[in-house]
Tab-separated table of C-alpha atoms in Angstrom:
chain	number	residue	atom	x	y	z
A	1	MET	CA	96.787	102.986	128.588
A	2	GLN	CA	96.045	105.507	131.340
A	3	ARG	CA	99.541	105.694	132.166
A	4	LYS	CA	100.036	106.643	127.973
A	5	THR	CA	97.998	108.992	128.143
A	6	ASP	CA	98.649	110.973	131.969
A	7	ASN	CA	103.067	109.938	130.593
A	8	LEU	CA	101.673	112.373	127.234
A	9	SER	CA	100.037	114.876	129.046
A	10	SER	CA	102.897	115.069	131.561
A	11	ILE	CA	105.702	116.029	129.040
A	12	ALA	CA	102.701	117.574	126.389
A	13	SER	CA	102.842	119.723	129.844
A	14	LYS	CA	106.851	120.617	130.254
A	15	VAL	CA	107.240	122.186	127.106
A	16	GLY	CA	103.921	123.982	127.487
A	17	LEU	CA	101.510	122.024	125.580
A	18	GLN	CA	97.626	120.851	126.821
A	19	ILE	CA	96.165	118.087	125.704
A	20	SER	CA	92.375	119.917	124.923
A	21	TYR	CA	90.226	116.810	126.775
A	22	GLU	CA	87.277	118.472	123.734
A	23	LYS	CA	88.843	118.049	121.141
A	24	THR	CA	90.634	114.289	122.189
A	25	ASN	CA	88.801	110.320	121.040
A	26	ILE	CA	90.163	107.588	122.736
A	27	MET	CA	88.981	104.369	119.721
A	28	LYS	CA	88.571	100.560	121.633
A	29	THR	CA	90.024	97.232	119.273
A	30	PRO	CA	87.085	94.889	120.023
A	31	MET	CA	89.834	93.150	122.690
A	32	ALA	CA	90.270	96.040	124.418
A	33	SER	CA	90.516	96.364	128.419
A	34	ASN	CA	86.874	98.050	128.864
A	35	ALA	CA	89.028	100.727	132.079
A	36	ASP	CA	88.048	104.193	131.530
A	37	ILE	CA	90.943	106.859	129.579
A	38	THR	CA	90.875	109.950	131.715
A	39	LEU	CA	92.538	112.895	131.109
A	40	GLU	CA	92.870	116.051	133.308
A	41	SER	CA	90.218	114.599	135.578
A	42	LYS	CA	87.534	113.988	132.470
A	43	MET	CA	87.033	110.687	131.059
A	44	ILE	CA	87.764	110.773	127.663
A	45	LYS	CA	84.837	110.538	124.946
A	46	ILE	CA	84.948	107.056	123.489
A	47	THR	CA	84.574	107.003	119.572
A	48	GLU	CA	84.178	103.584	116.978
A	49	GLN	CA	85.347	105.456	114.218
A	50	PHE	CA	87.098	109.063	113.847
A	51	THR	CA	88.653	110.067	110.821
A	52	TYR	CA	92.554	111.273	111.392
A	53	LEU	CA	94.961	112.359	108.395
A	54	GLY	CA	92.397	112.223	105.801
A	55	SER	CA	91.354	108.476	106.274
A	56	ASN	CA	89.214	106.867	108.357
A	57	PHE	CA	89.807	104.686	111.186
A	58	ASP	CA	86.864	101.857	112.163
A	59	CYS	CA	87.329	99.930	115.507
A	60	THR	CA	87.209	96.658	114.307
A	61	GLY	CA	89.648	96.561	110.585
A	62	ASN	CA	86.927	97.024	108.930
A	63	VAL	CA	88.384	99.248	105.315
A	64	LYS	CA	84.749	98.689	103.450
A	65	LYS	CA	83.339	103.132	104.632
A	66	GLU	CA	87.235	103.857	103.664
A	67	ILE	CA	86.745	102.149	100.220
A	68	MET	CA	84.239	103.652	99.104
A	69	ILE	CA	84.179	107.496	101.315
A	70	ARG	CA	87.649	107.341	98.083
A	71	ILE	CA	85.966	106.258	95.352
A	72	GLY	CA	83.325	108.921	96.726
A	73	LYS	CA	86.235	111.971	96.653
A	74	ALA	CA	88.136	109.884	93.853
A	75	THR	CA	84.635	109.947	91.274
A	76	SER	CA	84.391	114.066	92.442
A	77	ALA	CA	88.328	114.868	90.990
A	78	PHE	CA	87.399	112.629	87.497
A	79	LYS	CA	84.611	114.507	87.500
A	80	SER	CA	85.823	117.729	87.865
A	81	LEU	CA	88.483	116.750	85.098
A	82	ASN	CA	85.373	116.220	82.634
A	83	LYS	CA	87.077	118.610	80.100
A	84	ILE	CA	90.076	117.029	79.625
A	85	TRP	CA	88.229	114.078	79.025
A	86	ASN	CA	86.455	115.387	76.148
A	87	CYS	CA	88.699	116.891	74.692
A	88	LYS	CA	89.974	115.398	71.918
A	89	LEU	CA	93.607	117.591	71.563
A	90	TYR	CA	94.869	115.613	74.777
A	91	SER	CA	96.115	112.263	73.992
A	92	ILE	CA	95.125	109.302	75.991
A	93	LYS	CA	98.747	109.675	77.301
A	94	THR	CA	98.112	112.930	78.115
A	95	LYS	CA	94.813	111.562	79.952
A	96	LEU	CA	96.274	108.902	81.780
A	97	ARG	CA	98.979	111.146	82.865
A	98	ILE	CA	96.869	113.955	84.940
A	99	PHE	CA	94.431	110.584	85.728
A	100	ASN	CA	97.229	109.136	87.779
A	101	SER	CA	97.949	112.381	89.563
A	102	ASN	CA	94.586	113.773	90.710
A	103	VAL	CA	92.525	110.080	90.579
A	104	VAL	CA	94.569	107.393	91.034
A	105	SER	CA	96.300	109.251	93.639
A	106	ILE	CA	92.929	109.883	95.392
A	107	LEU	CA	91.939	106.891	95.374
A	108	THR	CA	95.066	105.879	96.591
A	109	TYR	CA	95.228	107.946	100.109
A	110	ALA	CA	96.691	105.822	102.520
A	111	SER	CA	96.294	102.023	101.508
A	112	GLU	CA	98.903	101.403	102.656
A	113	SER	CA	97.569	99.691	106.021
A	114	TRP	CA	93.945	98.485	103.975
A	115	LYS	CA	92.984	94.574	104.415
A	116	MET	CA	92.151	93.601	100.696
A	117	THR	CA	89.308	91.098	99.779
A	118	LYS	CA	87.885	90.051	96.557
A	119	ASP	CA	84.989	92.824	97.389
A	120	ILE	CA	87.539	95.694	97.724
A	121	GLU	CA	89.569	95.059	95.007
A	122	SER	CA	86.147	93.867	92.212
A	123	LYS	CA	84.347	97.706	93.742
A	124	LEU	CA	88.133	99.765	93.187
A	125	ASN	CA	89.022	97.814	89.457
A	126	ALA	CA	85.300	98.236	88.155
A	127	PHE	CA	86.141	101.694	89.368
A	128	GLU	CA	88.579	102.677	87.666
A	129	ASN	CA	87.716	100.676	84.564
A	130	ARG	CA	84.118	103.041	84.222
A	131	CYS	CA	87.224	106.170	84.677
A	132	LEU	CA	89.437	104.183	81.483
A	133	ARG	CA	86.240	104.316	79.511
A	134	LYS	CA	85.317	107.239	79.916
A	135	ILE	CA	89.149	108.499	79.171
A	136	MET	CA	89.406	106.461	76.542
A	137	ASN	CA	85.883	107.674	74.602
A	138	ILE	CA	84.794	103.853	74.563
A	139	LYS	CA	80.580	104.181	75.251
A	140	TRP	CA	78.469	100.979	77.672
A	141	ASN	CA	77.185	99.204	74.881
A	142	GLU	CA	81.002	99.325	72.940
A	143	PHE	CA	81.445	95.133	73.900
A	144	ARG	CA	84.699	96.124	74.908
A	145	ARG	CA	86.594	93.586	77.676
A	146	SER	CA	87.905	95.084	80.977
A	147	ASP	CA	91.136	92.949	80.415
A	148	GLU	CA	91.341	94.436	76.417
A	149	ILE	CA	90.837	97.961	77.434
A	150	ARG	CA	93.233	97.693	80.569
A	151	ASP	CA	95.853	96.491	77.560
A	152	MET	CA	94.820	99.064	75.051
A	153	SER	CA	95.364	101.914	77.889
A	154	GLY	CA	98.781	100.324	79.101
A	155	GLN	CA	97.436	100.592	82.337
A	156	PRO	CA	98.164	98.661	85.921
A	157	LEU	CA	95.244	98.051	87.934
A	158	VAL	CA	94.859	100.271	90.703
A	159	THR	CA	94.784	97.223	92.619
A	160	THR	CA	98.286	95.895	91.421
A	161	VAL	CA	99.446	99.850	92.925
A	162	ILE	CA	98.159	99.557	95.881
A	163	ARG	CA	99.231	95.634	96.955
A	164	LYS	CA	103.185	97.434	95.295
A	165	ARG	CA	102.799	99.765	97.686
A	166	ARG	CA	102.624	97.947	100.835
A	167	TRP	CA	105.517	95.939	100.225
A	168	ARG	CA	107.510	99.094	99.739
A	169	TYR	CA	105.683	100.360	102.707
A	170	VAL	CA	106.565	97.008	104.737
A	171	GLY	CA	110.260	96.939	103.618
A	172	HIS	CA	109.825	100.377	104.984
A	173	THR	CA	108.813	99.564	108.501
A	174	LEU	CA	111.377	96.362	108.585
A	175	ARG	CA	113.620	98.517	107.810
A	176	ARG	CA	112.694	100.774	110.944
A	177	ASN	CA	114.673	100.684	114.453
A	178	ASP	CA	112.764	98.448	116.162
A	179	GLN	CA	111.791	100.968	119.189
A	180	ARG	CA	109.662	102.217	116.363
A	181	ILE	CA	105.894	101.983	117.258
A	182	PRO	CA	105.408	100.818	113.027
A	183	LYS	CA	108.117	97.902	113.627
A	184	GLN	CA	106.614	97.193	116.640
A	185	ALA	CA	103.126	97.108	115.058
A	186	LEU	CA	104.348	94.724	112.500
A	187	LYS	CA	106.490	92.212	114.904
A	188	TRP	CA	103.848	92.048	117.664
A	189	GLU	CA	101.592	88.375	118.763
A	190	ALA	CA	99.051	87.845	120.069
A	191	ASN	CA	99.509	86.090	123.312
A	192	GLY	CA	97.627	82.155	123.820
């Protein structure tokens, strides 16, 4: 890793760029070596998690915090559109299109890299069901099953949408050149 950092710094300086020591952090996975990484003779700060392009990354690969952040952001987006959900002038179809473009897109941002568990799937589906109940004006005391609400709306499960996105990303990665890092990571096998 030190060699790659030195190479990046060298190539960057050749084109007039300088890596900012203050803004640079490294995140080591549990299996990584404990060797320190330096930049211009200064040790780079080690972090256990960081945010990059709006996504939260954890050194253990746990995405639970990222999911909760996504649900929080999607909730804010959903609540900001309350006037639309309460308005009788818009059809359910129009409301669902607005929901998909403004809420589901936030909820599923960068979901291609998520490790899905039953717990995470249930949290995502529960959030979506709450939203669909509000959009379709179904009160909490009206006993409607989730699959019944889904049939009425014609909306696919958000976890199904995520699954399709993941498969699309895998296909895209497999069609890439063998020298590309995502393809190498996809085909990587642990020694031993």
